[in-house]
């Protein structure tokens, strides 16, 4: 077979499989031809892997089979050779104990599939929350040319004249149902009205946040984060991505040339402007670690400080992703904050961010606000530190209540998630609106996997009195669709002996968001006594992946990646045995 390469193009990695003489070329070509692929596909053209997270166990990604066909068409039209491969799919509504426990596993699946196979570049098909960072982390570890295509948000929910946002309105309905204001029949009817098409959450949850941040990083095409899942323009974008990946491979543009320090700084600023999910913190920290870009919690606080939230979407605002797309999507937002961005950052279109934003326009100032009329003056993630969170904790101001941003209250402690569920609606619970609810054992090691339970439900007795928000603190995460004055990702976590483990009911806790402080007002002598008496919980797993997770996972302030996965792998190692 021919080993030719086009003039000016880099030698394809796949030629080590398909372009060789003798048996080492015969074997892979012969077996691929058993699937009906013709000999012309082995002529040195780029082999493009299409990483598909389709699964019927993941409704958010249930349409990705169709989207794959449009990517393939684009690859073929550009002269590439598309080969689809599956990876584990992470569906937030279905998986237990939490999809976050498997993000790193999927990244390993992606990395090793790329490493072991004749893949020159990859199109990453993602949708639900953790699939986006998992696929990007895996591809980044191999540093191959890459482009991300999101599945897109589902259509707006509609129920008796109301527009419903997935996740956000679930929490509201749950409060109404638990207090008897919503009947069981109406509760059941709302289920079908909320989720009425394929796609991920149509609120500014983690799925939408990560799809938009991929766009802001330059690794996804314009409008990737906003086009509804069932809109035909999503298919057009997929085809364009298939064309673009072939160009990236021929140009030798690896993922690390897109995911630069500039790109990550832009993404942090954009997260503030869109009112993005707190989950973006751990995902971007982990992704940056894979490409060797220094990024820390301090960067989140510094770069996000003073960035107003301009996107009026649930849970911080009123509208939904379908409205956001019609209003102009992320390019319109980025154009309004252009003076806060590095416009020289590179994108997968083989241009700069400045090139991308030239034609951007906003078509609805109610959905995408002007700088002079923001949804919230502070949209960026706030990082808190103090004796309760020596390595940091995070809070999302745009989803919080202003009157609770400086607060002192008596702690009510729940030692585990099970303890919380058993007692939160007890009518005799000793709690009032000034109490600070504290949940332990929800961190990366403690649960394990750091589940989205940080937005503790309010006690039913207080909801009945009209209380709508309270200060809540945990070492867990919360859904990007959630809202409230919630302190998350407390690090180090309780399960490994962090200060959170020492909190007892009745202790005074001070939350000072303007001062970036989170303090446990207990004398150091008493804390030392408690620490000496502390007994750490037994590990949840004794074998398999669960044990590996507990043994290897980093804390929240580092991104919850595995220690042994930080940094790039040597892709050439996969070829040395042939």
XYZ file of C-alpha atoms in Angstrom:
578
model
C 0.000 0.000 0.000
C 1.025 3.564 -0.614
C 2.813 5.501 2.115
C 2.405 8.840 0.344
C 1.628 12.016 2.197
C 0.362 15.245 0.753
C 2.937 17.985 0.261
C 3.137 20.214 3.329
C 1.078 17.825 5.455
C 2.474 15.969 8.475
C 2.955 12.228 8.325
C -0.232 10.605 9.585
C 0.039 8.503 12.722
C -2.394 6.052 11.108
C 0.209 5.272 8.443
C 1.948 3.142 11.081
C -1.028 0.805 10.714
C -2.399 1.229 7.189
C 0.618 2.427 5.215
C 3.114 -0.322 5.984
C 4.362 -3.095 3.739
C 4.263 -6.730 4.795
C 2.136 -8.400 7.406
C 1.956 -5.374 9.747
C 0.093 -3.478 7.047
C -1.761 -6.485 5.661
C -3.435 -7.350 8.969
C -5.097 -4.003 9.841
C -6.098 -3.305 6.223
C -7.548 -6.777 5.782
C -9.625 -6.629 8.929
C -10.946 -3.138 8.165
C -11.948 -4.313 4.682
C -14.107 -6.978 6.339
C -16.428 -4.094 7.278
C -16.750 -3.042 3.637
C -14.166 -0.244 3.606
C -12.515 0.129 0.219
C -8.754 0.269 -0.483
C -8.891 3.976 -1.338
C -9.388 4.755 2.366
C -5.883 3.485 3.119
C -4.092 5.924 0.811
C -2.659 8.119 3.593
C -5.696 10.271 4.288
C -6.367 11.332 7.905
C -8.136 8.753 10.041
C -10.649 10.562 12.246
C -11.951 8.880 15.373
C -15.502 9.826 16.320
C -15.904 9.323 20.049
C -19.602 8.683 20.700
C -21.235 8.770 24.156
C -24.616 7.603 22.865
C -26.570 5.382 25.250
C -30.193 4.612 26.004
C -29.156 4.820 29.660
C -28.333 8.488 29.047
C -31.388 10.333 27.647
C -29.353 13.549 27.244
C -27.203 11.763 24.635
C -29.876 9.579 23.035
C -29.693 11.427 19.704
C -25.931 11.224 19.212
C -26.197 8.246 16.850
C -27.896 10.533 14.338
C -25.406 13.343 14.943
C -22.521 10.956 14.271
C -23.693 10.412 10.707
C -23.410 14.113 9.998
C -19.900 14.240 11.437
C -18.937 11.318 9.206
C -20.313 13.109 6.160
C -18.184 16.147 6.922
C -15.070 14.016 7.399
C -15.626 12.214 4.088
C -16.325 15.452 2.196
C -13.025 16.831 3.484
C -11.095 13.745 2.391
C -10.792 11.997 5.738
C -11.572 8.454 6.882
C -14.111 8.440 9.788
C -14.185 5.614 12.312
C -16.696 5.727 15.166
C -15.935 4.259 18.576
C -17.993 4.077 21.794
C -17.065 5.021 25.323
C -18.931 4.776 28.596
C -21.790 7.294 28.731
C -22.448 9.311 31.883
C -26.122 10.140 32.435
C -26.676 12.423 35.417
C -30.365 11.473 35.925
C -29.621 7.740 36.054
C -26.206 6.890 37.488
C -25.441 6.098 41.114
C -23.720 7.068 43.278
C -22.831 9.998 40.993
C -21.524 10.489 37.452
C -18.580 12.407 38.869
C -17.163 9.151 40.163
C -16.792 7.989 36.546
C -15.538 11.159 34.811
C -11.922 10.088 35.238
C -12.702 6.532 34.119
C -14.230 7.798 30.855
C -11.226 10.038 30.288
C -9.027 6.946 30.621
C -11.256 5.085 28.152
C -10.891 7.905 25.610
C -7.139 8.275 26.147
C -6.363 4.591 25.810
C -8.637 4.131 22.782
C -6.831 6.943 20.975
C -3.423 5.708 22.094
C -4.017 2.116 21.002
C -5.603 2.748 17.612
C -4.790 4.361 14.220
C -6.371 7.725 15.039
C -4.927 10.986 13.683
C -7.592 13.301 15.098
C -10.808 12.984 17.043
C -14.304 14.455 17.113
C -15.746 14.241 20.616
C -19.536 13.816 20.808
C -20.700 14.842 24.272
C -23.880 15.962 25.995
C -24.716 15.298 29.620
C -22.664 17.000 32.344
C -19.516 14.935 32.826
C -19.197 13.636 29.259
C -17.800 16.962 28.054
C -14.900 17.282 30.511
C -14.243 13.526 30.421
C -13.817 13.455 26.639
C -11.734 16.625 26.568
C -9.482 15.319 29.362
C -8.894 12.049 27.522
C -8.097 13.719 24.213
C -5.913 16.318 25.936
C -3.844 13.569 27.529
C -2.934 12.329 24.048
C -2.578 15.836 22.583
C -4.117 14.900 19.235
C -6.051 17.346 17.028
C -9.544 17.454 18.525
C -12.880 19.190 18.230
C -15.890 18.887 20.519
C -19.488 18.635 19.293
C -22.168 18.894 21.962
C -25.565 17.256 21.686
C -27.285 20.522 22.568
C -30.018 21.444 25.042
C -33.533 20.009 24.892
C -36.524 22.156 24.027
C -38.011 24.418 26.683
C -40.350 22.616 29.059
C -43.966 23.774 29.116
C -46.599 23.061 31.770
C -49.967 24.830 32.089
C -48.770 28.114 30.708
C -45.398 27.996 32.511
C -42.002 27.469 30.955
C -40.130 24.821 32.893
C -36.390 24.485 33.297
C -34.939 21.041 33.937
C -33.491 20.706 37.389
C -34.331 24.223 38.528
C -38.098 23.694 38.502
C -37.701 20.151 39.825
C -36.408 21.648 43.076
C -39.362 24.054 43.203
C -41.903 21.324 42.449
C -40.317 19.111 45.103
C -40.755 21.805 47.748
C -44.400 22.294 46.711
C -45.045 18.537 46.737
C -43.351 17.957 50.119
C -45.471 20.703 51.710
C -48.747 19.593 50.109
C -49.140 22.521 47.697
C -48.825 20.298 44.621
C -50.855 17.104 44.171
C -49.329 13.768 43.231
C -51.230 13.816 39.929
C -49.960 17.277 38.978
C -46.447 16.304 40.031
C -46.565 13.303 37.682
C -47.986 15.372 34.810
C -45.143 17.867 35.129
C -42.609 15.067 34.503
C -43.581 14.689 30.862
C -43.990 18.435 30.364
C -40.479 19.237 31.551
C -38.426 16.844 29.396
C -40.008 16.801 25.954
C -37.135 16.208 23.527
C -33.676 14.730 23.295
C -30.873 16.839 24.666
C -29.348 17.993 27.922
C -30.780 20.366 30.521
C -32.057 23.579 28.939
C -31.164 25.637 31.992
C -27.679 27.028 32.651
C -26.768 23.767 34.323
C -23.453 21.998 34.064
C -24.187 20.481 30.643
C -24.943 23.857 29.068
C -22.124 25.492 30.999
C -19.511 23.013 29.791
C -20.761 23.101 26.190
C -20.482 26.890 26.237
C -17.095 26.847 27.955
C -15.808 24.427 25.307
C -16.895 27.047 22.795
C -15.141 29.797 24.763
C -11.986 27.656 24.960
C -11.977 27.584 21.164
C -12.180 23.774 21.009
C -15.791 23.813 19.752
C -17.364 25.748 16.878
C -19.456 28.927 17.359
C -22.998 28.216 18.615
C -21.963 24.740 19.780
C -23.394 25.375 23.232
C -26.712 26.916 22.259
C -28.315 25.241 19.229
C -31.196 23.063 20.480
C -30.604 19.332 20.186
C -33.436 18.807 17.695
C -32.733 21.872 15.539
C -31.412 20.954 12.058
C -28.640 23.499 12.526
C -27.117 21.202 15.138
C -26.592 18.687 12.315
C -25.026 21.365 10.123
C -22.595 22.170 12.935
C -21.719 18.472 13.248
C -20.916 18.276 9.548
C -18.807 21.430 9.764
C -16.918 19.875 12.669
C -16.189 16.816 10.514
C -14.686 19.062 7.864
C -12.722 21.109 10.362
C -11.082 18.162 12.116
C -9.542 17.018 8.852
C -8.039 20.472 8.383
C -6.730 20.486 11.944
C -4.995 17.149 11.394
C -3.456 18.229 8.100
C -2.298 21.432 9.732
C -0.812 19.606 12.710
C -2.941 21.633 15.163
C -2.998 19.549 18.328
C -5.398 20.187 21.205
C -2.680 21.818 23.317
C -2.342 24.572 20.723
C -5.988 25.468 21.394
C -6.151 24.810 25.148
C -3.651 27.451 26.213
C -3.469 29.618 29.312
C -5.235 32.340 27.295
C -8.101 29.966 26.547
C -8.607 28.956 30.179
C -8.567 32.555 31.361
C -11.205 33.416 28.743
C -13.341 30.491 29.895
C -13.276 31.649 33.529
C -14.389 35.136 32.490
C -17.129 33.691 30.276
C -18.359 31.466 33.106
C -19.060 34.604 35.110
C -20.888 36.310 32.249
C -23.178 33.331 31.634
C -23.797 32.582 35.333
C -22.228 29.173 34.805
C -22.217 26.146 37.061
C -19.876 25.782 40.038
C -19.009 22.366 38.600
C -17.005 24.152 35.914
C -14.358 24.834 38.562
C -13.341 21.205 39.082
C -13.657 20.384 35.385
C -11.455 23.197 34.093
C -8.877 22.607 36.828
C -8.667 18.946 35.818
C -8.547 19.713 32.083
C -5.805 22.305 32.563
C -3.813 19.726 34.515
C -3.956 17.337 31.564
C -2.338 19.857 29.181
C 0.136 21.226 31.698
C -1.455 24.672 32.016
C -1.079 26.123 35.531
C -4.567 26.926 36.865
C -5.769 27.328 40.448
C -8.713 28.371 42.587
C -7.056 31.758 42.989
C -7.320 32.241 39.206
C -11.053 31.624 39.432
C -11.456 34.252 42.114
C -9.163 36.820 40.483
C -10.421 36.492 36.921
C -14.091 36.100 37.854
C -14.152 39.033 40.269
C -16.258 41.882 38.944
C -17.540 39.975 35.907
C -21.288 40.659 35.732
C -23.762 37.924 34.872
C -25.337 39.016 31.578
C -27.327 35.902 30.685
C -30.806 35.926 32.188
C -31.277 32.153 32.361
C -32.507 29.814 35.065
C -31.374 29.184 37.749
C -29.975 32.727 38.049
C -32.638 34.327 35.828
C -35.842 33.773 33.863
C -35.184 32.299 30.411
C -33.940 29.000 28.971
C -31.349 27.799 26.444
C -33.704 27.845 23.474
C -34.265 31.558 24.124
C -30.516 32.038 24.518
C -29.853 30.580 21.065
C -32.400 32.824 19.404
C -30.896 35.814 21.219
C -27.475 35.285 19.644
C -25.803 32.631 21.803
C -22.328 32.789 23.263
C -20.748 34.920 20.501
C -23.149 37.732 21.460
C -22.156 37.417 25.124
C -18.451 37.339 24.359
C -18.705 40.375 22.133
C -20.227 42.320 25.039
C -17.334 41.399 27.325
C -14.674 41.514 24.597
C -12.557 44.026 26.505
C -12.152 41.445 29.291
C -11.042 38.636 26.944
C -7.802 37.736 25.207
C -8.954 38.008 21.599
C -5.731 36.523 20.224
C -6.635 33.082 21.569
C -6.731 30.443 18.830
C -9.873 28.575 17.743
C -10.578 25.403 15.780
C -11.564 27.494 12.753
C -7.812 28.192 12.403
C -8.321 31.812 13.357
C -8.539 33.844 16.536
C -11.315 34.685 18.935
C -11.354 38.175 17.430
C -12.143 36.655 14.026
C -14.959 34.590 15.512
C -16.671 37.532 17.192
C -16.631 39.931 14.253
C -20.161 39.135 13.073
C -21.673 38.423 16.494
C -24.884 40.249 17.325
C -27.471 40.198 20.112
C -31.127 39.941 19.109
C -32.758 40.080 22.536
C -31.430 42.347 25.281
C -33.752 40.755 27.834
C -32.056 37.370 27.478
C -28.497 38.627 26.958
C -28.242 41.796 29.003
C -26.016 44.807 28.389
C -23.122 45.566 30.716
C -25.124 48.482 32.097
C -28.059 46.234 33.026
C -26.702 42.905 34.299
C -28.660 40.140 35.952
C -26.096 40.275 38.757
C -23.108 42.525 39.354
C -21.041 39.489 40.378
C -21.408 36.502 38.069
C -18.039 34.883 38.644
C -17.375 32.103 41.115
C -16.309 33.332 44.567
C -13.545 31.428 46.367
C -13.782 31.397 50.171
C -11.001 30.528 52.601
C -10.653 30.300 56.357
C -10.209 27.757 59.111
C -13.230 25.833 57.811
C -11.830 25.653 54.254
C -8.029 26.058 54.339
C -7.699 24.961 50.701
C -10.801 26.818 49.583
C -14.523 26.511 48.933
C -16.721 28.030 46.219
C -20.008 29.914 46.009
C -22.038 31.155 43.036
C -23.202 34.718 43.820
C -25.626 34.999 40.903
C -27.708 32.129 42.349
C -27.437 33.270 45.985
C -29.504 35.620 48.166
C -28.008 39.043 48.815
C -29.101 39.205 52.454
C -27.180 36.009 53.257
C -23.842 36.998 51.745
C -22.638 38.203 55.149
C -24.091 35.866 57.745
C -23.406 34.370 61.172
C -25.468 31.407 62.279
C -25.654 28.313 64.455
C -24.673 25.094 62.683
C -27.066 22.194 62.248
C -24.878 19.255 61.231
C -25.794 16.224 59.148
C -23.029 13.645 59.303
C -24.046 11.864 56.073
C -26.467 12.180 53.183
C -28.569 9.436 54.787
C -28.715 11.418 58.032
C -29.876 14.465 56.061
C -32.672 12.579 54.317
C -33.855 11.004 57.568
C -34.131 14.249 59.554
C -34.579 17.250 57.259
C -38.384 17.159 57.318
C -38.740 16.229 60.998
C -41.256 18.717 62.451
C -39.273 18.719 65.707
C -35.999 19.648 63.990
C -34.253 22.423 65.966
C -33.815 24.892 63.112
C -34.779 28.415 62.046
C -34.037 30.615 59.033
C -30.729 31.799 60.540
C -29.369 28.284 61.028
C -26.465 27.177 58.836
C -27.083 23.693 57.432
C -23.877 21.632 57.254
C -23.454 18.344 55.388
C -20.369 16.167 55.815
C -19.198 13.099 53.925
C -20.072 14.306 50.415
C -16.560 14.943 49.090
C -14.489 13.053 46.503
C -13.473 10.342 48.992
C -16.376 10.566 51.415
C -19.370 9.623 49.326
C -17.336 8.733 47.173
C -17.367 10.726 43.949
C -18.545 14.103 45.302
C -22.294 13.939 44.488
C -24.584 16.868 43.727
C -26.159 17.060 47.166
C -24.636 20.336 48.303
C -27.836 22.319 47.837
C -29.421 20.678 50.858
C -33.222 20.787 50.780
C -34.738 23.340 53.125
C -36.586 21.890 56.132
C -40.276 21.418 55.327
C -41.340 23.322 58.438
C -39.439 26.414 57.228
C -40.717 26.164 53.659
C -44.234 26.193 55.092
C -43.367 29.453 56.855
C -42.210 31.053 53.600
C -38.435 30.641 53.970
C -36.875 30.412 50.486
C -33.142 30.263 51.194
C -30.641 29.434 53.927
C -26.861 29.213 54.113
C -25.768 25.670 53.338
C -22.225 24.282 53.504
C -20.811 20.962 52.316
C -17.798 19.249 50.783
C -20.012 18.057 47.915
C -21.111 19.651 44.664
C -24.494 20.903 43.498
C -26.253 20.666 40.173
C -25.682 23.624 37.912
C -29.464 23.865 37.725
C -29.700 24.498 41.474
C -29.809 27.810 43.305
C -29.349 29.294 46.761
C -26.663 30.565 49.110
C -24.671 27.372 48.980
C -21.011 26.931 49.903
C -19.532 23.955 48.049
C -16.326 21.975 47.466
C -15.020 22.612 51.007
C -11.420 21.414 50.912
C -9.978 19.341 52.472
C -13.122 17.254 52.825
C -14.454 15.764 56.051
C -13.708 12.141 55.114
C -9.950 12.708 55.144
C -9.970 14.782 58.313
C -10.583 18.255 56.954
C -11.869 20.970 59.299
C -15.442 20.275 58.173
C -15.226 16.979 60.080
C -14.830 18.932 63.321
C -18.050 20.977 63.081
C -20.749 20.153 65.628
C -24.337 21.251 65.916
C -24.508 24.528 67.814
C -21.141 25.867 66.607
C -21.153 29.393 65.204
C -20.185 29.730 61.536
C -19.296 33.006 59.811
C -19.860 33.447 56.054
C -18.359 36.666 54.682
C -18.586 36.604 50.880
C -17.279 40.178 50.350
C -14.315 39.320 52.575
C -13.930 35.855 51.010
C -14.044 34.218 54.457
C -15.539 31.007 55.809
C -14.809 30.587 59.521
C -15.742 28.186 62.275
C -15.934 30.342 65.414
C -14.614 27.732 67.833
C -11.402 28.122 69.906
C -8.326 26.421 68.466
C -7.855 24.487 71.708
C -11.317 22.946 71.347
C -10.716 22.132 67.678
C -7.470 20.401 68.640
C -9.320 18.292 71.195
C -11.940 17.314 68.630
C -9.287 16.418 66.089
C -7.580 14.115 68.561
C -10.904 12.298 69.097
C -11.777 12.128 65.398
C -12.383 8.734 63.813
C -12.414 8.701 60.012
C -15.074 6.652 58.203
C -14.253 3.298 56.655
C -13.724 3.322 52.851
C -16.862 2.618 50.836
C -15.088 0.233 48.460
C -12.570 -2.542 49.049
C -11.958 -3.560 45.440
C -12.160 -2.553 41.795
C -12.551 0.897 40.352
C -14.157 2.218 43.530
C -11.057 1.394 45.547
C -8.811 2.913 42.879
C -10.911 6.080 42.935
C -10.662 6.509 46.702
C -6.925 5.806 46.697
C -6.016 8.089 43.798
C -8.483 10.990 43.646
C -7.312 14.535 44.332
C -9.235 17.039 46.423
C -11.675 19.564 44.986
C -9.241 22.481 44.879
C -7.083 20.435 42.487
C -9.898 19.312 40.180
C -10.784 15.814 41.509
C -8.600 14.151 38.881
C -6.463 11.099 39.600
C -2.928 11.953 40.655
C -1.457 9.559 38.101
C -3.372 11.156 35.195
C -2.096 14.701 35.582
C 0.093 15.672 32.603
C 0.315 14.410 29.033
C 0.961 10.829 27.996
C 3.530 9.724 25.429
C 1.459 8.871 22.376
C 4.455 7.412 20.547
C 4.677 4.610 23.121
C 1.741 2.918 21.392
C 3.883 2.360 18.278
C 7.117 1.089 19.772
C 6.194 -2.607 19.857
C 5.591 -2.841 16.103
